[in-house]
PDB file of C-alpha atoms in Angstrom:
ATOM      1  CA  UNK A 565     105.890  93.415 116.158  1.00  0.00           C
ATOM      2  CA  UNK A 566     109.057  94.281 114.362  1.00  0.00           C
ATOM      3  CA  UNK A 567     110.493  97.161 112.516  1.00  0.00           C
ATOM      4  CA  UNK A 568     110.742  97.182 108.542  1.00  0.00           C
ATOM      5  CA  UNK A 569     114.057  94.784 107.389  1.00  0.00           C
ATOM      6  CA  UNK A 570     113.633  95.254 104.152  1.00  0.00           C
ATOM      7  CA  UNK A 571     116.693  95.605 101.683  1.00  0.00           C
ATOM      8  CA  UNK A 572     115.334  99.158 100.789  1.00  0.00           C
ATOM      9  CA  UNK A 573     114.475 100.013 104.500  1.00  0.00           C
ATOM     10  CA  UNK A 574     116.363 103.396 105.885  1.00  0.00           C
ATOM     11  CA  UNK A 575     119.082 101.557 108.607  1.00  0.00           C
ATOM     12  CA  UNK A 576     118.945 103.210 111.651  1.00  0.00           C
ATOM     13  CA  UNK A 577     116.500 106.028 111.379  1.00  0.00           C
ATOM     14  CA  UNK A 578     115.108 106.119 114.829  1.00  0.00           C
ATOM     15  CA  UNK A 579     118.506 105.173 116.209  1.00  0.00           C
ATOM     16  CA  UNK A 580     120.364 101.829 116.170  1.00  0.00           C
ATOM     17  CA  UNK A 581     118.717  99.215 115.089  1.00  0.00           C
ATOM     18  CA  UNK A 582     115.515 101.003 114.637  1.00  0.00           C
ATOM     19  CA  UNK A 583     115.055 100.990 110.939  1.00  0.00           C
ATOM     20  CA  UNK A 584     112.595 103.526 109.541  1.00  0.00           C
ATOM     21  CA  UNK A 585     110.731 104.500 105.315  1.00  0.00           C
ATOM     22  CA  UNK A 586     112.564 106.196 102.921  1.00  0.00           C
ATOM     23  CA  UNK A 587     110.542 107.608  99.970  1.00  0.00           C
ATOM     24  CA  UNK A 588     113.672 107.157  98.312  1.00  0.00           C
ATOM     25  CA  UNK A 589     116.004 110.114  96.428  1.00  0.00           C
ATOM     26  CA  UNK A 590     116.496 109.978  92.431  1.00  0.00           C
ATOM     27  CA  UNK A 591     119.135 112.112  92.654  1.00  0.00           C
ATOM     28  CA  UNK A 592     121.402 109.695  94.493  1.00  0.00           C
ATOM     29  CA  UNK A 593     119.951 106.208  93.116  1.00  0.00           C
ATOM     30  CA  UNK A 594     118.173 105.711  96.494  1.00  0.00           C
ATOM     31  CA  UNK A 595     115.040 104.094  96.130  1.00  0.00           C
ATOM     32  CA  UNK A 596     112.035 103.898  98.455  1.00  0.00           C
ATOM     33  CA  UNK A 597     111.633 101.452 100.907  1.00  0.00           C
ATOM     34  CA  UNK A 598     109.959  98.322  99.591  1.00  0.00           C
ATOM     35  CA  UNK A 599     107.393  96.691 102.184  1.00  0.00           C
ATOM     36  CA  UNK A 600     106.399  93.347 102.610  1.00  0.00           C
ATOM     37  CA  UNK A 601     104.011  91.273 103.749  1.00  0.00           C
ATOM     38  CA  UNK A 602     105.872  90.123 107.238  1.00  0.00           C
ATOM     39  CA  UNK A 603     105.834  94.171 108.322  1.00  0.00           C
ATOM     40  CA  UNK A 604     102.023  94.319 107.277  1.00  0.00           C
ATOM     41  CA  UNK A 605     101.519  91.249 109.288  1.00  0.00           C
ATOM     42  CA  UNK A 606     102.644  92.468 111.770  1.00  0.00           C
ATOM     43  CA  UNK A 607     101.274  95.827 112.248  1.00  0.00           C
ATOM     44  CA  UNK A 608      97.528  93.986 111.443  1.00  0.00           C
ATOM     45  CA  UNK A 609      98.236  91.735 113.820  1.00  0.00           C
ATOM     46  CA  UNK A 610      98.902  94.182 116.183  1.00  0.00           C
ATOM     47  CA  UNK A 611      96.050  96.141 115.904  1.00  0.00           C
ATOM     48  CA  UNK A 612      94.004  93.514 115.654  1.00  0.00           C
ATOM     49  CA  UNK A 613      94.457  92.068 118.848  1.00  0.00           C
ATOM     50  CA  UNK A 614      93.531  95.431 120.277  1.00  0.00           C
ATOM     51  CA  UNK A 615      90.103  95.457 119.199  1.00  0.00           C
ATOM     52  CA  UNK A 616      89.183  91.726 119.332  1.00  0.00           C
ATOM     53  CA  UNK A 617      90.844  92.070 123.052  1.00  0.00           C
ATOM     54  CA  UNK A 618      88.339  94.707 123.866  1.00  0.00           C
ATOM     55  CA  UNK A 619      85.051  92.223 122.714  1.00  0.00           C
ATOM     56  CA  UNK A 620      84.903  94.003 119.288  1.00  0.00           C
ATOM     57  CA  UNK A 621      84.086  92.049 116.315  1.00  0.00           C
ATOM     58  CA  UNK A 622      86.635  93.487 113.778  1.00  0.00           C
ATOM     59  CA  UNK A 623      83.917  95.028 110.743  1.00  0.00           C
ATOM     60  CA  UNK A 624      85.870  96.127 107.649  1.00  0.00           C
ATOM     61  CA  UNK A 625      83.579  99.030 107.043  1.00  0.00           C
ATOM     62  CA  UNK A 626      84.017 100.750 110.083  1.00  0.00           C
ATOM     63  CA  UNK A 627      87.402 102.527 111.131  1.00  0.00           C
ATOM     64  CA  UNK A 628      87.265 103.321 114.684  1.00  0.00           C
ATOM     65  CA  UNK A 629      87.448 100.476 116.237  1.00  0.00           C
ATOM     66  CA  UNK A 630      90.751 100.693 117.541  1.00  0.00           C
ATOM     67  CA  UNK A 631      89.718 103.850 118.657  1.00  0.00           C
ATOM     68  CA  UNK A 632      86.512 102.140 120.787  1.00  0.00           C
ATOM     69  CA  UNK A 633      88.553  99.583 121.700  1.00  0.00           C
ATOM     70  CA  UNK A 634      91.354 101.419 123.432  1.00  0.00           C
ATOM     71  CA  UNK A 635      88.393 103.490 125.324  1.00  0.00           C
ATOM     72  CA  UNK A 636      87.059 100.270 126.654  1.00  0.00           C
ATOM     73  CA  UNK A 637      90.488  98.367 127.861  1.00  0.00           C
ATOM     74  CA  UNK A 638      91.853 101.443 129.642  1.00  0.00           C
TER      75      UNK A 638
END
């Protein structure tokens, strides 16, 4: 997993080196933060391997499965 490194990303919102979102300010220029597909990756990664970990069959229609998944492994 990895934090957001996007150009756009907010530098050190969570502290140093913990970048964070912006929704961006047009007042000042600032725009939001872009994403990308290497943060999205990630984060379905991530989850992911949570509920296939736990014997789940990942079902795109059903949204608790991280959820049931985290019940079962702890």
């Amino acid at each position: 997993m990895h934090r957001i490194d996007t150009p756009t990303a907010q530098k050190d919102k969570f502290g140093q080196g913990k970048n964070g979102f912006t929704n961006g300010d047009p007042a000042t220029g600032r725009r939001a933060t872009d994403l990308n597909s290497d943060m999205w990756d990630a984060v379905q990664e991530e989850v992911c391997t949570v509920i296939e970990a736990a014997g789940i069959p990942l079902s795109k229609g059903e949204h608790t499965q991280l959820h049931a998944a985290i019940g079962r492994l702890i």
